[in-house]
Amino acid sequence: MCDTVDDCRVLRKFFAPEFVFGEGAMRLAGQYVLNFGTRNVLLVTDPGIRTMPWFEEICTGLDDAGVAWTLYSAVSPNPRSGEVMAGAGVYADAGCRGILAVGGGSAIDCAKGIGVVSSNQDHILTFEGVDRVPLPGPPLICVPTTAGSAADVSQFAIITDERARRKAAIISKALVPDISLLDPLPLVTLPREVTVASGMDALSHAIEAYVSNASSAMTDLHARTAIDLAVRSLPLAASRPADLDARSMTMLASLHAGLAFSNASLGAVHAMAHAVGGLHGLSHGLANALLLEHVVTYNYPAAAERYGDIERIMGPCGDGDTHSLPEHLHEFRCSLDIHGTLRETGAAPAEIPLLVRRAMADPCMVTNPRRPTEDEIAEVYEAAF
Ligand SMILES: [Fe+2]
């Protein structure tokens, strides 16, 4: 729905990768590797995923398809540039010709980085920024195992510069995976805290994309659907972890949010969360959840109609009383047991000047609906402490 006819006339592009959605999707990994004309892939994952009961199915599927694979699982949460460079070394040594990423946003972002480094033969941090990747990576097939990051459909990779303790955003069409195999089965083994944090990441993607100054009629469709799905399914998935219907809905919410933000980009929530995450390595979804209500409070006057739409989509608050959108978002995250403030994550108010400088320089800030000053971002951080 366009607010006005003129809105639909604004020049916008929309890019989406191929994806397969539904039960059994991950079993297609071997077949899709062959479809891309390769028989030798680097399987990028994290140490926790390797122990999951369903992971063996993926490995067996590769073996049955006659695909040779080399495991690279030295990936930490908030993947570091050194892990990307080490992975690129393993990729070259094993003569790989494609990458299969199985995991959450960290494993997928690391896999994207390995692909970029392998094609362009330079350090991953040299590609930081927007449209700075000259050559696309090798074929990249993703099996996401969380419902939130949408790294499996987005043109974003966030890599930690471990020396400077900051996050580098790499944004390029070259980072969009070739295919994503979205299967709800891996979600049933997610711990509750990962379920709710990644779900709040998806909700933040959808809200930021909807109020972004680069939104379009097409991204609006996906953003609105994502908000509706996320607020209905996240509490269900948190309380009934083995419910495949609820898990599928959270995965669909994440997919819709990913299609929205990959094209409309994000805003101050992500810019500020990247700054905190770079310093303290806390969960990305948790950082977003703690900042979202405060950024909405700040942004609201600049996008009141859009936030009004979001209020209507979210529906009445849990207690039935009328609440402002920031209050509603606060109650929603508390209902998922995400309590507290940034202070409890290890961050310190004394760091605010550094956080502000980094948030202001983050590419996500460019599409925030309100153009902030440093002092204003400092005030938003103070509110979140
Ligand atoms: Fe995010």
Short mmCIF file of C-alpha atoms and ligand atoms in Angstrom, two decimals:
data_model
loop_
_atom_site.label_atom_id
_atom_site.label_comp_id
_atom_site.label_asym_id
_atom_site.label_seq_id
_atom_site.Cartn_x
_atom_site.Cartn_y
_atom_site.Cartn_z
CA MET A 1 0.00 0.00 0.00
CA CYS A 2 1.43 3.38 -0.97
CA ASP A 3 0.66 6.36 1.19
CA THR A 4 0.27 8.34 -2.01
CA VAL A 5 0.51 7.55 -5.70
CA ASP A 6 3.76 9.53 -5.79
CA ASP A 7 5.34 7.12 -3.31
CA CYS A 8 5.04 4.29 -5.83
CA ARG A 9 6.76 6.35 -8.50
CA VAL A 10 10.00 6.72 -6.57
CA LEU A 11 12.79 4.83 -8.31
CA ARG A 12 13.70 1.71 -6.35
CA LYS A 13 15.24 -1.69 -7.10
CA PHE A 14 14.40 -4.95 -5.40
CA PHE A 15 16.73 -7.93 -5.31
CA ALA A 16 15.93 -11.37 -3.92
CA PRO A 17 17.88 -14.62 -4.16
CA GLU A 18 16.45 -18.02 -4.96
CA PHE A 19 15.19 -19.85 -1.90
CA VAL A 20 13.42 -23.08 -1.00
CA PHE A 21 11.20 -22.90 2.08
CA GLY A 22 9.71 -25.75 4.11
CA GLU A 23 10.30 -29.06 5.81
CA GLY A 24 13.01 -31.08 4.11
CA ALA A 25 14.69 -28.09 2.44
CA MET A 26 18.06 -28.79 4.07
CA ARG A 27 18.16 -32.28 2.56
CA LEU A 28 18.46 -30.63 -0.87
CA ALA A 29 21.91 -29.23 -0.08
CA GLY A 30 23.83 -31.94 -1.96
CA GLN A 31 21.64 -31.61 -5.04
CA TYR A 32 22.05 -27.84 -5.13
CA VAL A 33 25.81 -28.09 -4.80
CA LEU A 34 25.79 -30.23 -7.94
CA ASN A 35 23.40 -27.79 -9.65
CA PHE A 36 26.04 -25.10 -9.30
CA GLY A 37 28.54 -27.28 -11.14
CA THR A 38 30.84 -28.09 -8.27
CA ARG A 39 31.72 -31.27 -6.43
CA ASN A 40 34.03 -29.84 -3.79
CA VAL A 41 32.76 -27.41 -1.16
CA LEU A 42 33.83 -25.82 2.09
CA LEU A 43 31.21 -26.56 4.75
CA VAL A 44 31.21 -23.54 7.08
CA THR A 45 29.48 -23.92 10.42
CA ASP A 46 30.11 -23.34 14.13
CA PRO A 47 31.21 -25.81 16.81
CA GLY A 48 27.72 -26.05 18.36
CA ILE A 49 25.99 -26.94 15.09
CA ARG A 50 28.35 -29.88 14.53
CA THR A 51 26.82 -31.68 17.50
CA MET A 52 23.20 -31.28 16.42
CA PRO A 53 21.34 -34.48 15.50
CA TRP A 54 20.15 -33.10 12.14
CA PHE A 55 23.62 -31.96 11.06
CA GLU A 56 24.55 -35.52 10.17
CA GLU A 57 21.69 -35.56 7.65
CA ILE A 58 23.28 -32.71 5.72
CA CYS A 59 26.69 -34.42 5.69
CA THR A 60 25.13 -37.70 4.56
CA GLY A 61 23.25 -35.84 1.83
CA LEU A 62 26.53 -34.44 0.52
CA ASP A 63 28.16 -37.88 0.60
CA ASP A 64 25.21 -39.47 -1.21
CA ALA A 65 25.41 -36.80 -3.92
CA GLY A 66 29.11 -37.55 -4.42
CA VAL A 67 30.19 -34.13 -3.15
CA ALA A 68 33.56 -33.80 -1.44
CA TRP A 69 33.47 -31.42 1.50
CA THR A 70 35.91 -29.91 3.96
CA LEU A 71 34.66 -28.79 7.34
CA TYR A 72 35.50 -25.33 8.67
CA SER A 73 33.91 -24.71 12.05
CA ALA A 74 36.28 -22.22 13.73
CA VAL A 75 33.55 -19.57 13.71
CA SER A 76 32.64 -17.64 16.84
CA PRO A 77 29.55 -15.54 17.52
CA ASN A 78 30.18 -12.13 15.90
CA PRO A 79 32.71 -13.68 13.45
CA ARG A 80 36.17 -12.14 13.41
CA SER A 81 38.21 -11.11 10.42
CA GLY A 82 40.91 -13.63 11.39
CA GLU A 83 38.37 -16.44 11.20
CA VAL A 84 37.37 -15.33 7.71
CA MET A 85 41.00 -15.21 6.56
CA ALA A 86 41.76 -18.62 8.09
CA GLY A 87 38.68 -20.05 6.40
CA ALA A 88 39.80 -18.64 3.05
CA GLY A 89 43.12 -20.42 3.58
CA VAL A 90 41.36 -23.73 4.21
CA TYR A 91 39.19 -23.13 1.12
CA ALA A 92 42.26 -22.65 -1.07
CA ASP A 93 44.23 -25.55 0.41
CA ALA A 94 41.33 -27.96 -0.16
CA GLY A 95 40.76 -26.77 -3.74
CA CYS A 96 37.11 -25.94 -2.99
CA ARG A 97 34.87 -24.50 -5.69
CA GLY A 98 31.85 -23.48 -3.62
CA ILE A 99 30.67 -22.89 -0.06
CA LEU A 100 27.87 -24.44 1.96
CA ALA A 101 27.07 -22.40 5.07
CA VAL A 102 25.06 -24.09 7.84
CA GLY A 103 24.31 -21.95 10.85
CA GLY A 104 23.05 -18.64 12.14
CA GLY A 105 24.11 -15.22 10.98
CA SER A 106 27.65 -15.68 12.28
CA ALA A 107 28.47 -18.79 10.22
CA ILE A 108 26.75 -17.36 7.14
CA ASP A 109 28.50 -13.98 7.40
CA CYS A 110 31.83 -15.77 7.85
CA ALA A 111 31.07 -17.90 4.77
CA LYS A 112 30.24 -14.77 2.76
CA GLY A 113 33.54 -13.27 3.84
CA ILE A 114 35.48 -16.40 2.88
CA GLY A 115 33.87 -16.27 -0.58
CA VAL A 116 34.74 -12.60 -1.09
CA VAL A 117 38.35 -13.11 0.04
CA SER A 118 38.76 -16.19 -2.16
CA SER A 119 37.61 -14.33 -5.28
CA ASN A 120 39.28 -11.00 -4.64
CA GLN A 121 42.46 -12.13 -2.85
CA ASP A 122 42.58 -9.33 -0.32
CA HIS A 123 41.95 -8.91 3.41
CA ILE A 124 38.26 -9.01 4.30
CA LEU A 125 38.29 -5.62 6.03
CA THR A 126 39.34 -3.88 2.80
CA PHE A 127 35.80 -4.49 1.50
CA GLU A 128 34.09 -2.58 4.32
CA GLY A 129 31.36 -0.19 3.20
CA VAL A 130 28.77 -0.12 0.45
CA ASP A 131 29.43 -1.66 -3.00
CA ARG A 132 33.15 -2.18 -2.46
CA VAL A 133 33.40 -5.85 -3.50
CA PRO A 134 34.78 -6.01 -7.08
CA LEU A 135 34.25 -9.71 -7.84
CA PRO A 136 31.44 -11.99 -6.64
CA GLY A 137 32.37 -15.00 -4.54
CA PRO A 138 32.04 -18.66 -5.55
CA PRO A 139 28.62 -20.35 -5.36
CA LEU A 140 27.19 -19.95 -1.84
CA ILE A 141 24.42 -22.22 -0.56
CA CYS A 142 22.95 -21.42 2.86
CA VAL A 143 21.05 -23.48 5.39
CA PRO A 144 20.04 -21.02 8.14
CA THR A 145 19.63 -22.55 11.60
CA THR A 146 18.22 -19.51 13.38
CA ALA A 147 15.23 -17.35 12.50
CA GLY A 148 16.40 -13.77 12.65
CA SER A 149 19.60 -12.69 10.94
CA ALA A 150 18.33 -13.34 7.39
CA ALA A 151 21.98 -13.38 6.37
CA ASP A 152 20.94 -16.16 4.00
CA VAL A 153 19.02 -13.72 1.78
CA SER A 154 20.66 -10.36 2.52
CA GLN A 155 23.46 -8.39 0.89
CA PHE A 156 25.02 -7.69 4.30
CA ALA A 157 27.92 -9.30 6.15
CA ILE A 158 29.01 -8.01 9.55
CA ILE A 159 32.59 -8.95 10.42
CA THR A 160 34.33 -8.02 13.67
CA ASP A 161 37.63 -6.18 13.41
CA GLU A 162 39.04 -7.85 16.51
CA ARG A 163 42.05 -5.55 16.82
CA ALA A 164 39.92 -2.41 16.95
CA ARG A 165 37.02 -4.18 18.74
CA ARG A 166 34.52 -2.87 16.24
CA LYS A 167 32.16 -4.30 13.66
CA ALA A 168 32.68 -3.72 9.95
CA ALA A 169 29.58 -3.71 7.74
CA ILE A 170 30.17 -5.02 4.24
CA ILE A 171 27.20 -4.37 1.97
CA SER A 172 27.20 -5.55 -1.63
CA LYS A 173 25.04 -7.45 -4.07
CA ALA A 174 28.05 -9.78 -4.34
CA LEU A 175 27.20 -11.01 -0.83
CA VAL A 176 23.72 -12.27 -1.66
CA PRO A 177 23.82 -16.08 -1.45
CA ASP A 178 22.97 -18.07 -4.57
CA ILE A 179 20.32 -20.11 -2.81
CA SER A 180 18.91 -20.41 0.67
CA LEU A 181 17.40 -23.68 1.92
CA LEU A 182 15.05 -22.62 4.72
CA ASP A 183 14.05 -25.64 6.78
CA PRO A 184 12.28 -25.21 10.16
CA LEU A 185 13.73 -28.44 11.58
CA PRO A 186 17.04 -27.01 12.89
CA LEU A 187 15.08 -24.38 14.83
CA VAL A 188 13.63 -26.93 17.27
CA THR A 189 17.06 -27.39 18.88
CA LEU A 190 17.61 -23.66 19.45
CA PRO A 191 17.99 -22.57 23.09
CA ARG A 192 15.25 -20.18 24.22
CA GLU A 193 17.59 -17.22 24.59
CA VAL A 194 18.74 -17.62 20.97
CA THR A 195 15.16 -18.01 19.76
CA VAL A 196 14.01 -14.75 21.34
CA ALA A 197 17.14 -12.74 20.57
CA SER A 198 17.14 -13.74 16.90
CA GLY A 199 13.39 -13.13 16.74
CA MET A 200 13.88 -9.60 18.08
CA ASP A 201 16.57 -9.14 15.44
CA ALA A 202 13.99 -10.05 12.76
CA LEU A 203 11.42 -7.68 14.28
CA SER A 204 14.04 -4.91 14.34
CA HIS A 205 14.86 -5.59 10.67
CA ALA A 206 11.20 -5.28 9.71
CA ILE A 207 10.56 -2.12 11.72
CA GLU A 208 13.75 -0.41 10.55
CA ALA A 209 13.08 -1.34 6.91
CA TYR A 210 9.50 -0.04 7.15
CA VAL A 211 10.56 3.40 8.42
CA SER A 212 13.78 3.53 6.34
CA ASN A 213 14.10 6.46 3.98
CA ALA A 214 14.97 3.91 1.26
CA SER A 215 11.76 1.88 1.69
CA SER A 216 9.57 1.08 -1.30
CA ALA A 217 6.15 -0.36 -2.02
CA MET A 218 7.81 -3.77 -2.42
CA THR A 219 9.84 -3.67 0.81
CA ASP A 220 6.78 -2.36 2.68
CA LEU A 221 4.84 -5.50 1.77
CA HIS A 222 7.53 -7.72 3.24
CA ALA A 223 8.13 -5.52 6.28
CA ARG A 224 4.47 -5.40 7.29
CA THR A 225 4.08 -9.16 6.84
CA ALA A 226 7.22 -9.77 8.87
CA ILE A 227 6.02 -7.63 11.79
CA ASP A 228 2.66 -9.40 11.87
CA LEU A 229 4.26 -12.87 11.74
CA ALA A 230 6.96 -12.07 14.28
CA VAL A 231 4.67 -10.72 17.00
CA ARG A 232 2.30 -13.65 16.62
CA SER A 233 4.83 -16.46 16.33
CA LEU A 234 7.72 -15.50 18.58
CA PRO A 235 5.89 -16.03 21.89
CA LEU A 236 4.63 -19.39 20.59
CA ALA A 237 8.07 -20.55 19.47
CA ALA A 238 9.57 -19.45 22.79
CA SER A 239 7.06 -21.40 24.84
CA ARG A 240 6.72 -24.43 22.53
CA PRO A 241 10.21 -25.04 21.11
CA ALA A 242 9.30 -28.26 19.30
CA ASP A 243 6.23 -26.77 17.57
CA LEU A 244 7.20 -26.89 13.90
CA ASP A 245 4.29 -24.66 12.88
CA ALA A 246 5.39 -21.90 15.23
CA ARG A 247 9.02 -22.39 14.20
CA SER A 248 8.05 -22.17 10.52
CA MET A 249 6.24 -18.90 11.17
CA THR A 250 9.29 -17.40 12.86
CA MET A 251 11.40 -18.52 9.90
CA LEU A 252 8.93 -16.94 7.49
CA ALA A 253 8.95 -13.73 9.56
CA SER A 254 12.74 -13.65 9.34
CA LEU A 255 12.63 -14.27 5.57
CA HIS A 256 10.14 -11.46 4.95
CA ALA A 257 12.12 -9.11 7.17
CA GLY A 258 15.30 -10.05 5.33
CA LEU A 259 13.79 -9.32 1.92
CA ALA A 260 12.64 -5.96 3.27
CA PHE A 261 15.86 -4.81 4.93
CA SER A 262 18.24 -6.19 2.34
CA ASN A 263 16.64 -3.73 -0.09
CA ALA A 264 15.50 -0.86 2.16
CA SER A 265 18.48 -1.11 4.55
CA LEU A 266 18.22 -0.42 8.27
CA GLY A 267 18.59 2.45 10.72
CA ALA A 268 19.83 3.69 14.07
CA VAL A 269 18.97 0.51 16.00
CA HIS A 270 21.44 -1.50 13.96
CA ALA A 271 24.02 1.27 13.73
CA MET A 272 24.01 1.58 17.52
CA ALA A 273 23.85 -2.19 18.13
CA HIS A 274 26.86 -2.78 15.88
CA ALA A 275 28.84 -0.27 17.94
CA VAL A 276 27.99 -1.98 21.24
CA GLY A 277 28.48 -5.48 19.82
CA GLY A 278 31.89 -4.58 18.45
CA LEU A 279 33.12 -3.49 21.88
CA HIS A 280 31.51 -6.17 24.01
CA GLY A 281 30.62 -9.08 21.74
CA LEU A 282 27.11 -9.40 23.11
CA SER A 283 24.41 -11.12 21.08
CA HIS A 284 23.35 -8.95 18.14
CA GLY A 285 19.66 -9.69 18.68
CA LEU A 286 19.91 -8.78 22.36
CA ALA A 287 21.60 -5.47 21.55
CA ASN A 288 18.80 -4.64 19.10
CA ALA A 289 16.11 -5.64 21.57
CA LEU A 290 17.54 -3.31 24.24
CA LEU A 291 17.84 -0.36 21.84
CA LEU A 292 14.70 -0.68 19.72
CA GLU A 293 12.17 1.03 22.01
CA HIS A 294 14.53 3.96 22.62
CA VAL A 295 15.27 4.52 18.94
CA VAL A 296 11.54 4.41 18.17
CA THR A 297 10.96 7.08 20.81
CA TYR A 298 13.59 9.28 19.17
CA ASN A 299 12.53 8.61 15.56
CA TYR A 300 8.77 8.78 16.08
CA PRO A 301 8.20 12.46 15.15
CA ALA A 302 10.00 11.93 11.83
CA ALA A 303 7.90 8.93 10.77
CA ALA A 304 4.71 9.11 12.83
CA GLU A 305 2.44 7.68 10.14
CA ARG A 306 4.70 4.73 9.54
CA TYR A 307 5.02 3.97 13.24
CA GLY A 308 1.23 4.28 13.46
CA ASP A 309 0.95 1.52 10.86
CA ILE A 310 3.28 -0.64 12.96
CA GLU A 311 1.16 -0.03 16.07
CA ARG A 312 -1.92 -1.20 14.20
CA ILE A 313 -0.15 -4.31 12.87
CA MET A 314 1.13 -5.22 16.34
CA GLY A 315 -2.38 -4.91 17.73
CA PRO A 316 -3.33 -4.39 21.35
CA CYS A 317 -0.70 -4.77 24.03
CA GLY A 318 -0.76 -7.84 26.27
CA ASP A 319 -2.71 -6.21 29.12
CA GLY A 320 -5.26 -4.69 26.74
CA ASP A 321 -4.48 -1.14 27.82
CA THR A 322 -3.49 1.56 25.36
CA HIS A 323 0.25 1.94 25.15
CA SER A 324 2.63 3.94 23.06
CA LEU A 325 4.66 1.94 20.54
CA PRO A 326 7.87 2.16 22.61
CA GLU A 327 5.97 0.90 25.67
CA HIS A 328 4.47 -1.90 23.60
CA LEU A 329 7.89 -2.93 22.28
CA HIS A 330 9.27 -2.86 25.83
CA GLU A 331 6.47 -5.10 27.11
CA PHE A 332 6.85 -7.42 24.14
CA ARG A 333 10.54 -8.04 24.80
CA CYS A 334 9.93 -8.42 28.53
CA SER A 335 7.24 -11.02 27.75
CA LEU A 336 10.05 -12.94 26.03
CA ASP A 337 12.21 -12.62 29.17
CA ILE A 338 14.50 -10.02 27.62
CA HIS A 339 14.82 -7.71 30.60
CA GLY A 340 17.42 -5.22 31.66
CA THR A 341 19.40 -2.51 29.95
CA LEU A 342 22.70 -2.09 28.12
CA ARG A 343 24.39 -1.66 31.49
CA GLU A 344 23.93 -5.36 32.29
CA THR A 345 25.65 -6.42 29.05
CA GLY A 346 29.07 -5.19 30.12
CA ALA A 347 28.83 -1.84 28.38
CA ALA A 348 29.58 1.29 30.43
CA PRO A 349 28.12 4.79 30.14
CA ALA A 350 31.70 6.13 29.93
CA GLU A 351 31.93 4.44 26.53
CA ILE A 352 29.06 6.48 25.09
CA PRO A 353 31.27 9.02 23.21
CA LEU A 354 33.09 6.18 21.44
CA LEU A 355 29.83 4.33 20.74
CA VAL A 356 28.30 7.51 19.30
CA ARG A 357 31.22 8.08 16.92
CA ARG A 358 31.03 4.53 15.66
CA ALA A 359 27.24 4.50 15.32
CA MET A 360 27.28 7.76 13.38
CA ALA A 361 29.80 6.26 10.93
CA ASP A 362 27.86 3.00 10.44
CA PRO A 363 26.29 2.63 6.96
CA CYS A 364 22.94 1.70 8.56
CA MET A 365 22.61 5.22 9.97
CA VAL A 366 22.28 6.66 6.46
CA THR A 367 18.73 5.34 6.02
CA ASN A 368 17.44 6.22 9.49
CA PRO A 369 14.27 8.30 9.05
CA ARG A 370 15.56 11.06 11.32
CA ARG A 371 18.98 12.62 10.74
CA PRO A 372 20.56 12.60 14.21
CA THR A 373 23.26 14.72 15.78
CA GLU A 374 25.95 13.15 17.94
CA ASP A 375 24.32 14.63 21.03
CA GLU A 376 20.97 13.07 20.14
CA ILE A 377 22.48 9.60 19.65
CA ALA A 378 24.26 10.03 22.97
CA GLU A 379 20.88 10.72 24.59
CA VAL A 380 19.38 7.58 23.04
CA TYR A 381 22.29 5.52 24.39
CA GLU A 382 21.84 7.10 27.82
CA ALA A 383 18.17 6.13 27.80
CA ALA A 384 19.16 2.53 26.95
CA PHE A 385 21.57 2.41 29.91
FE FE B 1 20.22 -7.58 12.48
#
